[in-house]
PDB file of C-alpha atoms in Angstrom:
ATOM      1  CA  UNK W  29       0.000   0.000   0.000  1.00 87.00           C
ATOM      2  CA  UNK W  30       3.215   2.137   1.197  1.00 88.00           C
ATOM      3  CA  UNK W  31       4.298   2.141  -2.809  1.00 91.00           C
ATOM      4  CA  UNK W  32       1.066   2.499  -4.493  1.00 90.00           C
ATOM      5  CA  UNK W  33      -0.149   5.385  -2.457  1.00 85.00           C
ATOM      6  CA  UNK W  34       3.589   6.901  -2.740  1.00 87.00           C
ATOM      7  CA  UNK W  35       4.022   5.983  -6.606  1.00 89.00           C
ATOM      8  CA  UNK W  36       0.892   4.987  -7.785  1.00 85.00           C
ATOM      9  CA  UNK W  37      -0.333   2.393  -9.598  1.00 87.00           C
ATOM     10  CA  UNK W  38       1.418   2.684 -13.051  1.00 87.00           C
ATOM     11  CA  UNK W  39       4.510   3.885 -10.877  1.00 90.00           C
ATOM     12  CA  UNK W  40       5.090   1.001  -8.979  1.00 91.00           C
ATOM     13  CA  UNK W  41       6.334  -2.091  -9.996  1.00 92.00           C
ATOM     14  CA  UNK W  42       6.782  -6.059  -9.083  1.00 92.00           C
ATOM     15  CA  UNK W  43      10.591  -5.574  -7.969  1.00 92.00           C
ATOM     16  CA  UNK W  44       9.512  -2.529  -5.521  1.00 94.00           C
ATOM     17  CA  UNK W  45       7.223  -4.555  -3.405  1.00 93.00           C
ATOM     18  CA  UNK W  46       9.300  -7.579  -3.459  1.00 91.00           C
ATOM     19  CA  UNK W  47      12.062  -5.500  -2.255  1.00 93.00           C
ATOM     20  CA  UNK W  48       9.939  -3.559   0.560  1.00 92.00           C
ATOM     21  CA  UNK W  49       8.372  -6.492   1.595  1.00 91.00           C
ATOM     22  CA  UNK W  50      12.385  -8.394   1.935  1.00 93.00           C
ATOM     23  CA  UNK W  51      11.251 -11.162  -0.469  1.00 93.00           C
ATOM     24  CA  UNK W  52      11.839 -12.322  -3.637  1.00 92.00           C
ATOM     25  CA  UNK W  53       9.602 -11.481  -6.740  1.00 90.00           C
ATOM     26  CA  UNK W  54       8.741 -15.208  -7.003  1.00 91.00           C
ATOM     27  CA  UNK W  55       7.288 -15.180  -3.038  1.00 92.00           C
ATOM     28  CA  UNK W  56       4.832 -12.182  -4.062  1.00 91.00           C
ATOM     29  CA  UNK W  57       3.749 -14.107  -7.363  1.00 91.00           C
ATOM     30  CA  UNK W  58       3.161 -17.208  -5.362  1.00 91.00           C
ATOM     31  CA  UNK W  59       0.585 -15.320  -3.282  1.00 92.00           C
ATOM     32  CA  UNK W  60      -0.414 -12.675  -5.940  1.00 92.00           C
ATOM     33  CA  UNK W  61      -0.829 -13.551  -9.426  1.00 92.00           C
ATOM     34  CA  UNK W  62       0.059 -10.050 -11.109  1.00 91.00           C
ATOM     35  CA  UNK W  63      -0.048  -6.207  -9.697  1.00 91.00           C
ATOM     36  CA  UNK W  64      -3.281  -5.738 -10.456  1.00 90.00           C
ATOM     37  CA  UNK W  65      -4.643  -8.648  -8.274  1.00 91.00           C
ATOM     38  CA  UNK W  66      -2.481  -7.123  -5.652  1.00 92.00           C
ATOM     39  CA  UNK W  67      -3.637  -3.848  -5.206  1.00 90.00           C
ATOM     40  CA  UNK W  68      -6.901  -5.146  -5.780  1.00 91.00           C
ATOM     41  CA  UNK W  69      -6.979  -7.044  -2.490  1.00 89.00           C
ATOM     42  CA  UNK W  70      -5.294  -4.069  -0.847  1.00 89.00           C
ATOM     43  CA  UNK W  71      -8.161  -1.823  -2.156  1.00 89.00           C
ATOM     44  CA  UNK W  72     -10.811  -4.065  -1.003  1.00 87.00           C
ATOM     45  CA  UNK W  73      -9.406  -4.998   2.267  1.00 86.00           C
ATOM     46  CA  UNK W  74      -9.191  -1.465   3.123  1.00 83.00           C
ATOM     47  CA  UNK W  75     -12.246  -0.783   2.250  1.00 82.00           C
ATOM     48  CA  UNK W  76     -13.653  -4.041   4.380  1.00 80.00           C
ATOM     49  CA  UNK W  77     -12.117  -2.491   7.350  1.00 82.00           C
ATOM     50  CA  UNK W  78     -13.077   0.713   7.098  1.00 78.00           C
ATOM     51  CA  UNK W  79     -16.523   0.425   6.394  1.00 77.00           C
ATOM     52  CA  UNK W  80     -17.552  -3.085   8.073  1.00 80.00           C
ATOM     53  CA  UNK W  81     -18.127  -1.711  11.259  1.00 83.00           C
ATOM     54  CA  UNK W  82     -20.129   1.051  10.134  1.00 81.00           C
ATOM     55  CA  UNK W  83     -22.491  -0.880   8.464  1.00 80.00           C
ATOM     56  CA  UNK W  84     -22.957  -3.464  11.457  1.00 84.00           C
ATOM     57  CA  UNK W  85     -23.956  -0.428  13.320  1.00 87.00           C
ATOM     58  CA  UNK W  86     -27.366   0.188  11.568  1.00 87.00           C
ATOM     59  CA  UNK W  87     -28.897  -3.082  12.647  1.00 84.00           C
ATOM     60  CA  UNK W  88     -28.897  -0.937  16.095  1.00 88.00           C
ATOM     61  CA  UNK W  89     -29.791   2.489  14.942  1.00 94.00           C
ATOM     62  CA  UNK W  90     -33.064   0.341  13.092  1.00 93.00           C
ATOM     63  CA  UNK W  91     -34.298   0.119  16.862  1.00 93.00           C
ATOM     64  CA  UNK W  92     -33.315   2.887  18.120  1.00 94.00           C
ATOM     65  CA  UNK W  93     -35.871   5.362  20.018  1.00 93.00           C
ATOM     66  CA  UNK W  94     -33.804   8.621  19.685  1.00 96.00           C
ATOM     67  CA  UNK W  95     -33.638   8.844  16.424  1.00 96.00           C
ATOM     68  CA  UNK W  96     -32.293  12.429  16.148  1.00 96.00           C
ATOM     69  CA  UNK W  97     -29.019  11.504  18.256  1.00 97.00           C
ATOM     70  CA  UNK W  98     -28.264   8.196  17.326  1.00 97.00           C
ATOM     71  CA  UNK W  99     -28.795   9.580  13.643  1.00 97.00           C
ATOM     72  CA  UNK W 100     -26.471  12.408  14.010  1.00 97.00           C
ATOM     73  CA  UNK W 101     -23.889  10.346  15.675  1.00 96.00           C
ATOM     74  CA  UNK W 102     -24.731   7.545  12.969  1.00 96.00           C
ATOM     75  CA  UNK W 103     -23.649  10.109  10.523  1.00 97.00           C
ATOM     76  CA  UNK W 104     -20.165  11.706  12.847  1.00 96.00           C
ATOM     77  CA  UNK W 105     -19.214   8.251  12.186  1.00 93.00           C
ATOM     78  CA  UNK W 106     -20.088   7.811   8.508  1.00 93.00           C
ATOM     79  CA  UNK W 107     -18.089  11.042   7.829  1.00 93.00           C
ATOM     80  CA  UNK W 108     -15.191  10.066   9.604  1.00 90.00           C
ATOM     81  CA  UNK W 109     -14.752   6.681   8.100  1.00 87.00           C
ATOM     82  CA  UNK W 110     -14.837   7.900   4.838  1.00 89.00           C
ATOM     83  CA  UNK W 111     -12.577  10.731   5.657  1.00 90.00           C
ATOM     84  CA  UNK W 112      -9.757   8.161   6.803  1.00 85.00           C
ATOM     85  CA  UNK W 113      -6.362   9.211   5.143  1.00 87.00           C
ATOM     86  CA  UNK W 114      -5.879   5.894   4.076  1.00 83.00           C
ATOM     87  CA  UNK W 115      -9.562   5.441   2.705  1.00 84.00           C
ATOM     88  CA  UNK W 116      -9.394   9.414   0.483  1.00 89.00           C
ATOM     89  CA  UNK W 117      -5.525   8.128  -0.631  1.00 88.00           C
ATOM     90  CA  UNK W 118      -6.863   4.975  -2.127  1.00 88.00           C
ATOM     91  CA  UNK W 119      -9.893   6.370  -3.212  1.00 90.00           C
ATOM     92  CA  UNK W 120      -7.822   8.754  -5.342  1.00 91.00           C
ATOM     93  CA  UNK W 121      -5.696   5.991  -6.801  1.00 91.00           C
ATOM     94  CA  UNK W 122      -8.699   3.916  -7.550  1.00 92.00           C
ATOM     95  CA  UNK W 123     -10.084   6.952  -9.031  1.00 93.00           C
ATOM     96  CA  UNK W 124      -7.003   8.012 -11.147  1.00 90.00           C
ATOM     97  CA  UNK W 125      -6.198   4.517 -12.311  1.00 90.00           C
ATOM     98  CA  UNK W 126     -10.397   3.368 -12.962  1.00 92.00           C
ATOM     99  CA  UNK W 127      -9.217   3.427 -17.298  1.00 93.00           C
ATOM    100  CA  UNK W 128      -6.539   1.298 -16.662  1.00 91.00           C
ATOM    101  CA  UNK W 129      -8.326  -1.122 -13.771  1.00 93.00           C
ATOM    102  CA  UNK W 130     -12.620  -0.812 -14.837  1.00 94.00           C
ATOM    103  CA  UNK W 131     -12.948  -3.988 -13.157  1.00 93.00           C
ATOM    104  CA  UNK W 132     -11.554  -2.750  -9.366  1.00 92.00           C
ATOM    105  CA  UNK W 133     -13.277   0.754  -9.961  1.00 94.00           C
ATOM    106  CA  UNK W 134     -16.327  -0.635 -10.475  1.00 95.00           C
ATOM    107  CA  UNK W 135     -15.758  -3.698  -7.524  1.00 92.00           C
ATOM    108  CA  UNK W 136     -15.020  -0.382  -5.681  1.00 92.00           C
ATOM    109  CA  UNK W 137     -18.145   1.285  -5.988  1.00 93.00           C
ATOM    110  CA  UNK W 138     -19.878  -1.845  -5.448  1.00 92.00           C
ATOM    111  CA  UNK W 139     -17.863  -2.292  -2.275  1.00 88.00           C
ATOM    112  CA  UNK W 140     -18.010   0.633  -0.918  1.00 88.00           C
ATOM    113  CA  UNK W 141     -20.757   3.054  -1.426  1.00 91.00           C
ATOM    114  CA  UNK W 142     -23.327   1.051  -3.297  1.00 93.00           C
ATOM    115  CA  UNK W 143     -22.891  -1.821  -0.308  1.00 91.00           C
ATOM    116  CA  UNK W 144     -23.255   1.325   1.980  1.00 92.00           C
ATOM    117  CA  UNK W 145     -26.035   2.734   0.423  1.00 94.00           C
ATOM    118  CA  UNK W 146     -28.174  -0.528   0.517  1.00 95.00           C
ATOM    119  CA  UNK W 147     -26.849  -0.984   4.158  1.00 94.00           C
ATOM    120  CA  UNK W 148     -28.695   2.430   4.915  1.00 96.00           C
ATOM    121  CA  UNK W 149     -31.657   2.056   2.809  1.00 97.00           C
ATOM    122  CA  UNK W 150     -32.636  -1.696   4.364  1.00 96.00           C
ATOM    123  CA  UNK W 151     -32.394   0.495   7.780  1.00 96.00           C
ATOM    124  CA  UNK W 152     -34.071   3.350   6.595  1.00 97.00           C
ATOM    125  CA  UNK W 153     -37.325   0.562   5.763  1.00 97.00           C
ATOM    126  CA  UNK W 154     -36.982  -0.123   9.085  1.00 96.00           C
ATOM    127  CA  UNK W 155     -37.364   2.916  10.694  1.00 97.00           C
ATOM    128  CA  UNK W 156     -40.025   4.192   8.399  1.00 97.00           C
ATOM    129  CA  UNK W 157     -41.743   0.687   9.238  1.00 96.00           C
ATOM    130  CA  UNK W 158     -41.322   1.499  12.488  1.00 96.00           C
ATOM    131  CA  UNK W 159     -43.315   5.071  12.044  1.00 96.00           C
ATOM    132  CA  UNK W 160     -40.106   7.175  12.453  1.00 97.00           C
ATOM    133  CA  UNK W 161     -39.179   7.994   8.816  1.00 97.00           C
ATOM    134  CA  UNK W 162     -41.700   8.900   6.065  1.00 97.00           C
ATOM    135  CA  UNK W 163     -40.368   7.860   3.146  1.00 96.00           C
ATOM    136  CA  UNK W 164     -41.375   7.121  -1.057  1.00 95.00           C
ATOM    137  CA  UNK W 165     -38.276   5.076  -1.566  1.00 98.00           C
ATOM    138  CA  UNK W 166     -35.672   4.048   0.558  1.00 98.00           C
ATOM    139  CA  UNK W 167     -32.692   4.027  -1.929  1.00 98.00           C
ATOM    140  CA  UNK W 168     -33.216   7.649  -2.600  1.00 98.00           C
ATOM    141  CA  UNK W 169     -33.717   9.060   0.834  1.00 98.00           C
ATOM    142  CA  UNK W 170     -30.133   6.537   1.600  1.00 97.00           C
ATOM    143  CA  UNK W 171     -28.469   8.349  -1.077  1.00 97.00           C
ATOM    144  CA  UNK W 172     -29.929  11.806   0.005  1.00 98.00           C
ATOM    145  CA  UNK W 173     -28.348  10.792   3.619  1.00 98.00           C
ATOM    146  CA  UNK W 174     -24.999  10.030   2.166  1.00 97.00           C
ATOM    147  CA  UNK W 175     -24.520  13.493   0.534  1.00 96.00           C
ATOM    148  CA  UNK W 176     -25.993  15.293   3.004  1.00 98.00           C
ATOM    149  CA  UNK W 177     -23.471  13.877   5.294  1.00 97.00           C
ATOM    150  CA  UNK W 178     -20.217  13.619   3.098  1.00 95.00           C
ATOM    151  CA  UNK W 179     -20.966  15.893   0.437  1.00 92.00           C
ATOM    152  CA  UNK W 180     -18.358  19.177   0.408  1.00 89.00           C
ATOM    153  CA  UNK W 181     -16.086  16.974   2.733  1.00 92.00           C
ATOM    154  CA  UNK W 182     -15.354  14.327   0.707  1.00 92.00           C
ATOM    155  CA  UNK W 183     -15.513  16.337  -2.940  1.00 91.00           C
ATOM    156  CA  UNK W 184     -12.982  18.462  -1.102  1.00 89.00           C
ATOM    157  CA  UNK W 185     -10.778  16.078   0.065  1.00 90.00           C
ATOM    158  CA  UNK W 186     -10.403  14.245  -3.053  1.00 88.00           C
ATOM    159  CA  UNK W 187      -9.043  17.085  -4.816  1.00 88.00           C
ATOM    160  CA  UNK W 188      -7.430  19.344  -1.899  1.00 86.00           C
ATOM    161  CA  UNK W 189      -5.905  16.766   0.704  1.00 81.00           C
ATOM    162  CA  UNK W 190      -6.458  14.339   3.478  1.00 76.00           C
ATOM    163  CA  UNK W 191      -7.642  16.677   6.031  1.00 74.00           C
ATOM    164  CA  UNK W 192      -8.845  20.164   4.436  1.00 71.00           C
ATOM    165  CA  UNK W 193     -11.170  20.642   7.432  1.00 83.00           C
ATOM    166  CA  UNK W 194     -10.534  20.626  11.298  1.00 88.00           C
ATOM    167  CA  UNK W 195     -12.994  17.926  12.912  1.00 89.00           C
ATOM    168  CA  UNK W 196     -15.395  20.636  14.639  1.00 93.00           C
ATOM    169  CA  UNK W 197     -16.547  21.438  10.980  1.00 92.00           C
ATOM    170  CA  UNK W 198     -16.879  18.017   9.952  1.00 93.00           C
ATOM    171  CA  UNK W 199     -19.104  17.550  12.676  1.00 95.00           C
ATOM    172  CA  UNK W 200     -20.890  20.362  12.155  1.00 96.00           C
ATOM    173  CA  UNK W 201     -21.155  19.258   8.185  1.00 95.00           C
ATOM    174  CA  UNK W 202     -22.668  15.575  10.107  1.00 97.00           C
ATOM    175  CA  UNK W 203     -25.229  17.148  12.298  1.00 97.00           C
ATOM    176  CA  UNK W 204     -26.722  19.651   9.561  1.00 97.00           C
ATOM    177  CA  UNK W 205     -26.934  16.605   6.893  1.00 98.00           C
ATOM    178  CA  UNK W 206     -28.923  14.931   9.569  1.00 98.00           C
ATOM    179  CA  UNK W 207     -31.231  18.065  10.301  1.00 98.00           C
ATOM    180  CA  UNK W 208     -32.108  18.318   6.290  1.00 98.00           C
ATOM    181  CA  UNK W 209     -32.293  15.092   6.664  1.00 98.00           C
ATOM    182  CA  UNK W 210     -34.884  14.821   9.503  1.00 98.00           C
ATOM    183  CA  UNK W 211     -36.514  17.846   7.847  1.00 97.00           C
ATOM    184  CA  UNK W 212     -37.841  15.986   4.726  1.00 97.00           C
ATOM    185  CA  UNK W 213     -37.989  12.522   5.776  1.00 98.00           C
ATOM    186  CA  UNK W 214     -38.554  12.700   9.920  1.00 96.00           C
ATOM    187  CA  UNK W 215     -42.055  12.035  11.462  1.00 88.00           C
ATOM    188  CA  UNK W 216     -42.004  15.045  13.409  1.00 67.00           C
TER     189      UNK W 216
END
């Protein structure tokens, strides 16, 4: 991860890793194949631990009774995962090298946000089952969450840097997502 993030993908070869890692080039091919199955199960792996535990926690928020609270910090979370150095850096790559590598841009997305978003949605049903959310369709009022919450922070870190805001504003970006949020889609 050290090379790719430091060189790229196109910048970083075979012999680089074997020589980082204090192997020889025939150890990494006996566990990887070629580069691009490499980075591919650094991508994904990152991406497993990042968002895995975010995910498990909206079987809990699905019963919650304070919506409003365990929503907004629901969403502090959200914004912080995705605004893990390591998570922007490799989104970037995946991003920059998605001609070269459709296949892992698009097992990205499918990873990552789309996983996310049905995560969200299947809770959102839940709570609107529940009589706390009104809501037409749960896959849009997921992805209206999701930009609420990330929006400006993430669009902004992917082209100005890791950490272009200090982490009062970020929660203050959280909580208002969850108020417009609340606004069109709460119960009252």
């Amino acid at each position: 991860m050290t090379l790719f993030l430091r060189h790229g993908y196109l910048g970083t070869s075979m012999d680089q890793i074997a020589a980082l890692a204090a192997v020889s080039k025939p150890t990494v091919y006996k566990f990887f194949p070629d580069k691009e199955q490499l980075f591919t199960e650094i991508v994904l792996g990152t991406l497993d631990r990042a968002g895995d535990p975010f995910r498990a926690e909206l079987s809990s928020l699905a019963e919650t009774d304070r919506l409003a609270t365990d929503l907004q910090q629901l969403a502090r979370r959200y914004l912080a995962t995705v605004m893990q150095p390591p998570v922007l850096q490799l989104r970037r790559l995946v991003i920059g090298a998605s001609h070269q590598l459709p296949g892992l841009a698009r097992a990205y997305y499918e990873s990552a946000p789309e996983q996310t978003m049905r995560a969200l949605a299947g809770c959102f049903e839940q709570l609107a089952g529940r009589g706390l959310l009104q809501l037409a369709d749960a896959h849009v009022a997921a992805s209206h969450f999701a930009f609420l919450v990330l929006g400006r922070a993430l669009d902004k870190s992917l082209f100005c840097g890791d950490r272009p805001f200090p982490d009062a504003e970020l929660t203050a970006q959280a909580d208002a997502g969850v108020s417009a949020f609340l606004a069109a889609y709460g119960r009252g």
